[in-house]
XYZ file of C-alpha atoms in Angstrom:
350
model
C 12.798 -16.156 -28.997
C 16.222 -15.133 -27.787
C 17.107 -14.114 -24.333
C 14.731 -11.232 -22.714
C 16.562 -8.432 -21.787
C 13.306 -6.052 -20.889
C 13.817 -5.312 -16.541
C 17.566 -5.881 -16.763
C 19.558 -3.601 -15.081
C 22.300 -1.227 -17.563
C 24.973 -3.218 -16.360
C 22.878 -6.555 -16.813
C 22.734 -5.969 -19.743
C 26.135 -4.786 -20.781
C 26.839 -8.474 -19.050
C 24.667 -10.258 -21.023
C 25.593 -8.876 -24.461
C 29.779 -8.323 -23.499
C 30.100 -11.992 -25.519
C 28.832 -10.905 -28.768
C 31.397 -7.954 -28.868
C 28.928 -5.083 -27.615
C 30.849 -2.542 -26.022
C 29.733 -2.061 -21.983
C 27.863 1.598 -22.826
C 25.606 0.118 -25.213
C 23.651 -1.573 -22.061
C 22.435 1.810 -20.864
C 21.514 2.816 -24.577
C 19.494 -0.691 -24.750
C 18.095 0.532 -21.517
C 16.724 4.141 -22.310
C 15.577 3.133 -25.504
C 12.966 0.151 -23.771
C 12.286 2.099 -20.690
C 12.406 5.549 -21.638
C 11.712 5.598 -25.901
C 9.125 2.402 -25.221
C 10.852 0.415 -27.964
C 9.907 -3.469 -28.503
C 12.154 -3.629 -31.491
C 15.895 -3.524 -31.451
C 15.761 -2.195 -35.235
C 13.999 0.970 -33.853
C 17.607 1.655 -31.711
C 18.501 4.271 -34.521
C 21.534 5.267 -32.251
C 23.336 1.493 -32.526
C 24.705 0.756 -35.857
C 22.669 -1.920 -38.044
C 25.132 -5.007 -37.469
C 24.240 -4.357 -33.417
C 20.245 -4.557 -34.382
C 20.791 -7.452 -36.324
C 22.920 -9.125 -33.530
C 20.631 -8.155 -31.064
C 17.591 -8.769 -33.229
C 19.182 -12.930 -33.583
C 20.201 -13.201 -29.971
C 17.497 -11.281 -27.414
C 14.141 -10.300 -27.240
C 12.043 -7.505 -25.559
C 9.341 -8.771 -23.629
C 6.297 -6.183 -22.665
C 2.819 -6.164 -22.806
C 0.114 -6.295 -24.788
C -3.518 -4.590 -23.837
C -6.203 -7.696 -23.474
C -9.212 -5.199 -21.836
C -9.705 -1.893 -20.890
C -12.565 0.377 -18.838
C -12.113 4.151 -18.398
C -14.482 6.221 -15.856
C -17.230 8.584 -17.031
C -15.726 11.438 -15.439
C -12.119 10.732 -17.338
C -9.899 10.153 -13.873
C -9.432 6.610 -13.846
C -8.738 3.927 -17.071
C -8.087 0.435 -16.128
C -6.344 -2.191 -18.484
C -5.647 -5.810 -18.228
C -2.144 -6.490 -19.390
C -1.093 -9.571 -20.890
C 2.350 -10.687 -21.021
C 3.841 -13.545 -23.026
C 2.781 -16.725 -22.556
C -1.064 -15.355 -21.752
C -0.741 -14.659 -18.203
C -2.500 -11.119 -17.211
C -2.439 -8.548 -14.292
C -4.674 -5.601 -13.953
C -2.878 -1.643 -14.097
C -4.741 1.157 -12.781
C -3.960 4.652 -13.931
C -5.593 7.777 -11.725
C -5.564 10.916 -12.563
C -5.259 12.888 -8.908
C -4.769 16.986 -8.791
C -1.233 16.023 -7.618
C -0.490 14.208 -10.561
C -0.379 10.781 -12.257
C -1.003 7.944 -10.435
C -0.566 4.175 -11.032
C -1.114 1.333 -9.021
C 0.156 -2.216 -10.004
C 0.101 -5.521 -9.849
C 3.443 -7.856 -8.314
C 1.498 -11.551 -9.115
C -1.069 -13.100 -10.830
C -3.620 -13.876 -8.382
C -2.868 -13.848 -4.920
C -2.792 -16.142 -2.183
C -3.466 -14.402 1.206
C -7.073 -15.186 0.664
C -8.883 -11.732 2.500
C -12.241 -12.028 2.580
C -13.048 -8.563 0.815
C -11.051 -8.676 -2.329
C -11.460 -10.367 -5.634
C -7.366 -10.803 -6.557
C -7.551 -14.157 -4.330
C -10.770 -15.551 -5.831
C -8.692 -17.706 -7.996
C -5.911 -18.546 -5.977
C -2.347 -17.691 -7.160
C -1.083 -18.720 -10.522
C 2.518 -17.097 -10.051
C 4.953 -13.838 -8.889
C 5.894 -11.650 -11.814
C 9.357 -10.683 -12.985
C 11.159 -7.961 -12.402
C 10.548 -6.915 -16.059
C 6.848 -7.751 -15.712
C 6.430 -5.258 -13.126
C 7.958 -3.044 -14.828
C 6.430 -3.546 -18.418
C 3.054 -2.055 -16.500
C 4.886 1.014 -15.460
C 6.301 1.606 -18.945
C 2.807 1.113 -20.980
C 1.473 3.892 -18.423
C 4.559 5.950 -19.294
C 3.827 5.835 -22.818
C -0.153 6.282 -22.938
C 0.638 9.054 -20.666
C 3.139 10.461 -23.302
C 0.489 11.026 -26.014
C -0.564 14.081 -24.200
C 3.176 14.941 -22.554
C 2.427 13.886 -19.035
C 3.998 10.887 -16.998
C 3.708 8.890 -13.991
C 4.167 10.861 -11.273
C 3.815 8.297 -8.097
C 3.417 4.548 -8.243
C 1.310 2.696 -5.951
C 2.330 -1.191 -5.585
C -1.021 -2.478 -3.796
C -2.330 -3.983 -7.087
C -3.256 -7.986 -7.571
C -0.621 -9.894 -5.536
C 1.140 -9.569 -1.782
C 4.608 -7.499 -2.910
C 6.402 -8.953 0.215
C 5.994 -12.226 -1.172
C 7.405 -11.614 -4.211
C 10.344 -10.107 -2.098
C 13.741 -9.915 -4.586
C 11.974 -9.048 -7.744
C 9.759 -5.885 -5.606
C 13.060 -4.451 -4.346
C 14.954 -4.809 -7.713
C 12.285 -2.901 -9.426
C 12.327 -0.147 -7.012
C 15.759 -0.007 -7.532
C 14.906 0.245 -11.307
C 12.457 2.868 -11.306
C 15.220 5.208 -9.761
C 18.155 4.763 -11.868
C 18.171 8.250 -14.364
C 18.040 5.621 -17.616
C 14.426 4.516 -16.286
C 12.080 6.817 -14.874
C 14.524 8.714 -11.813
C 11.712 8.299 -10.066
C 12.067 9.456 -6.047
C 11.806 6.587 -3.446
C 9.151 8.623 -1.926
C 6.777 8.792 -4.812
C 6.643 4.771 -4.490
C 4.333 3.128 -1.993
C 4.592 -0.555 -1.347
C 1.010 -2.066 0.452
C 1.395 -5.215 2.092
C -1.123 -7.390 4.147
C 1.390 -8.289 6.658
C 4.226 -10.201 5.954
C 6.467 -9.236 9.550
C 9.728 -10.657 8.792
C 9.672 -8.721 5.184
C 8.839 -5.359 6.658
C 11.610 -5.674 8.897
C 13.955 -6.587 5.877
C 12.463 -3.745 3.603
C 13.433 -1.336 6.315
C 17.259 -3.036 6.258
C 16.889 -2.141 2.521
C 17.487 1.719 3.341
C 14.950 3.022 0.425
C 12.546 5.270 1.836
C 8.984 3.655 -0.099
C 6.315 4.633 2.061
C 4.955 2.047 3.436
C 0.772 1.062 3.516
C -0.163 -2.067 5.827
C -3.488 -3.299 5.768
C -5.011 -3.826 8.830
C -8.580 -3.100 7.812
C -9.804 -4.823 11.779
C -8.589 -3.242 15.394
C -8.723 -7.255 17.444
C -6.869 -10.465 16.020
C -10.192 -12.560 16.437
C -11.629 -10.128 13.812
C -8.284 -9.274 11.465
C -7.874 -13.564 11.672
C -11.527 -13.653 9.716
C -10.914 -11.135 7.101
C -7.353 -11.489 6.751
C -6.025 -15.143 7.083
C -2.491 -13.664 7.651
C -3.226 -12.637 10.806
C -3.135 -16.141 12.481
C 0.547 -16.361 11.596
C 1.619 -12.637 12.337
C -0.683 -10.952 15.060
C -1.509 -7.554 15.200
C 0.758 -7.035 17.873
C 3.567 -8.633 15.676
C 2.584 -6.371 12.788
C 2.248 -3.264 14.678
C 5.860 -3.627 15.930
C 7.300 -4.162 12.722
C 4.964 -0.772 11.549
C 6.749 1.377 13.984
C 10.593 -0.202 13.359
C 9.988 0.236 9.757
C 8.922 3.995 10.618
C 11.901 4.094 13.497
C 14.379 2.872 10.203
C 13.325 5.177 7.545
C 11.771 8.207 9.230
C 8.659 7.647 6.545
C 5.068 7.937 8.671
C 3.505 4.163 7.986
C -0.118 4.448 6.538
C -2.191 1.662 7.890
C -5.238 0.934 5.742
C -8.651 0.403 7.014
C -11.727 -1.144 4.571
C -14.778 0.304 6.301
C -17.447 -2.999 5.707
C -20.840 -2.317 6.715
C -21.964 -4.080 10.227
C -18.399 -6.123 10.690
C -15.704 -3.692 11.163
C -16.951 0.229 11.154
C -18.626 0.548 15.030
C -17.544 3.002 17.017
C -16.202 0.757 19.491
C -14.515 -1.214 16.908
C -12.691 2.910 15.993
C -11.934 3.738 20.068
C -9.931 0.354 19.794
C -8.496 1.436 16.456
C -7.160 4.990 18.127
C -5.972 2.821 20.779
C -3.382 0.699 18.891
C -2.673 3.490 16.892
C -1.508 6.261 19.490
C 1.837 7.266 19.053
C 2.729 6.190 15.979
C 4.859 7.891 13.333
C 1.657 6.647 11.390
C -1.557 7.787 9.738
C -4.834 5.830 9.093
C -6.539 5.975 5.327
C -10.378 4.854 5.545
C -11.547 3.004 2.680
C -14.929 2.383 1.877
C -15.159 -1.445 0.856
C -15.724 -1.828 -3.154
C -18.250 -4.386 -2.890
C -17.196 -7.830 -4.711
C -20.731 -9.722 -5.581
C -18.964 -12.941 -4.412
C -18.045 -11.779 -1.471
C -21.679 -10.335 -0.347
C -20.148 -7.313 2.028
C -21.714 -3.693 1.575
C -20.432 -0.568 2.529
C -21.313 1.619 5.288
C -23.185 4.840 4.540
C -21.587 8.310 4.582
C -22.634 9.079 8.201
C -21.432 6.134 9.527
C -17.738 6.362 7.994
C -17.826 10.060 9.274
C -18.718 8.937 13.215
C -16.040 6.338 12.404
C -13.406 9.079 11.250
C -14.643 11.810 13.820
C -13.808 9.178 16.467
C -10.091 8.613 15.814
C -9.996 12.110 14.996
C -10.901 13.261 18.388
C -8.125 11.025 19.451
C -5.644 12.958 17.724
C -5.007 10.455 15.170
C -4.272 11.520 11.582
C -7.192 10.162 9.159
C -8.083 10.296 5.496
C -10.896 9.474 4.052
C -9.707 7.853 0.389
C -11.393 9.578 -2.098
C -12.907 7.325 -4.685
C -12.035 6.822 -7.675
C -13.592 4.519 -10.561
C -16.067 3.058 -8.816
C -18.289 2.468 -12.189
C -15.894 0.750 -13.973
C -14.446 -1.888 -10.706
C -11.446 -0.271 -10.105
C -10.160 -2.417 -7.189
C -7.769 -4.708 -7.761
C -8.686 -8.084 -9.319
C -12.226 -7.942 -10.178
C -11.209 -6.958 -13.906
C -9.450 -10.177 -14.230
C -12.222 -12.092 -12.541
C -14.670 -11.163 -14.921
C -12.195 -12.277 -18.331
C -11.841 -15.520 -16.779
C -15.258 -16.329 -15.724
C -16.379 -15.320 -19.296
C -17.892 -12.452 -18.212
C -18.498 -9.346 -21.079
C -16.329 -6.121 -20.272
C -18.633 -3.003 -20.211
């Protein structure tokens, strides 16, 4: 295997193949033809002569993906695949098909380590962050299923298996990726990072001066609650997290959307929303209600309709901007992690 050049840069590569007499130009040729043609084989370049393929064919290697499961939705709107990458390591993608478009949302690590009580990413700890080019390998494979019927991703969602802020350098050199005109030219505003609450990285993402939207999880309105679903909370308080929310909104101008997992009988009261409309007044900021998607080893249920409507109605009569998130591929387990849960515990794939 020669040296991967799949989530270089144009100029990366240009650098990386300048010793074996490649001319500078031929990096952003490289590029569009793995990012934008979805080629995995440097004799498919057509447009480089054949000595080039068979230098680059000896020297380098394009690393992607390779499909291990997969579970579309009755109703068409949501596929989900678990994508491998080499060495056997896999991440979960999730494609959704909203009237606005294409959407994907994916994964930074495998695993995750923030340990919050309501998700299935962290139920086997973390194995490791994912390169820059393994981010973006799950962005391509969308582009090119998406192809087949001459559509592409239209916004990308990075809230998948993983905390993004922790995988810091490779996150912002992806985004960086995605909007270079040889990759997708995709608008900073069609990306949304999701953290859980890493303070000091919000505050550097807003230094970065690329306007992501932003999505914190906050998912509990009092620290003694947020500390027992979210074990992030003891080191960065609410009040910590909330300041960083409104510099990061202050630094970009981009409304922060703070997500809430309604979970039957622990967070959705009433009381537990008037607090909720409290911290929130003011903000450049919106809140997105999310019914939890029940994980059996976690043993949390989610509230009924009427009681995430009272919830809603109360922060609404507050003046605070809500959304209800409208669900999508709920019978195939289309929140992050619990694919990959069920591979390794042996489980069959329905």
């Amino acid at each position: 295997m020669g040296v991967n050049l799949f989530g270089l840069s144009a100029q990366e590569i240009a650098e990386v193949i300048a010793p074996y007499g490649l001319k500078a130009f031929r990096g952003k040729q490289i590029a569009k033809g793995m990012y934008q043609r979805f080629l995995a084989d440097f004799q498919d370049m057509t447009d480089l002569s054949k000595a080039d393929r068979a230098l680059l064919s000896e020297h380098f290697s394009i690393d992607t993906v390779t499909v291990k499961a997969e579970q579309h939705s009755k109703d068409g709107k949501t596929s989900k695949y678990l994508l491998a990458f080499v060495g056997g390591d896999c991440v979960e993608t999730v494609l959704m098909r909203q009237p606005y478009g294409n959407s994907i949302c994916i994964s930074t690590q495998v695993g995750c380590a923030m340990g919050c009580l309501f998700c299935a990413s962290t139920l086997n700890g973390l194995v490791r962050n994912l390169t820059v080019g393994e981010i973006l390998a799950q962005v391509v494979f969308m582009q090119q299923q998406l192809a087949v019927a001459q559509q592409k991703v239209d916004t990308i969602v990075v809230m998948g298996s993983g905390e993004p802020l922790h995988n810091y350098d490779h996150l912002v050199q992806f985004l960086k990726l995605c909007h270079e005109d040889y990759v997708f030219h995709l608008g900073y505003r069609h990306i949304t990072v999701s953290t859980a609450g890493i303070v000091p990285k919000i505050y550097a993402l807003a230094k970065e001066q690329l306007p992501v939207t932003l999505s914190i999880s906050l998912h509990a309105p009092t620290d003694e609650l947020r500390s027992r679903l979210m074990p992030v909370n003891r080191r960065f308080s609410l009040a910590d997290l909330l300041t960083a929310g409104d510099a990061y909104a202050m630094e970009t101008g981009r409304r922060v959307t703070y997500e809430y997992i309604l979970i039957a009988g622990v967070n959705d009261g009433e009381e537990q929303a008037r607090l909720l409309a409290k911290l929130m007044k003011g903000k450049l900021a919106n809140v997105n209600l999310i019914p939890v998607n029940p994980v059996v080893e976690r043993g949390l249920a989610r509230p009924k309709a009427e009681q995430m409507e009272r919830f809603a109605k109360v922060l609404e009569e507050r003046h605070i901007t809500v959304t209800v998130r409208r669900e999508m591929g709920g019978d195939i387990q289309a929140a992050c992690g619990q694919l990959r849960h069920q591979i390794l515990a042996g489980k069959d794939v329905k």
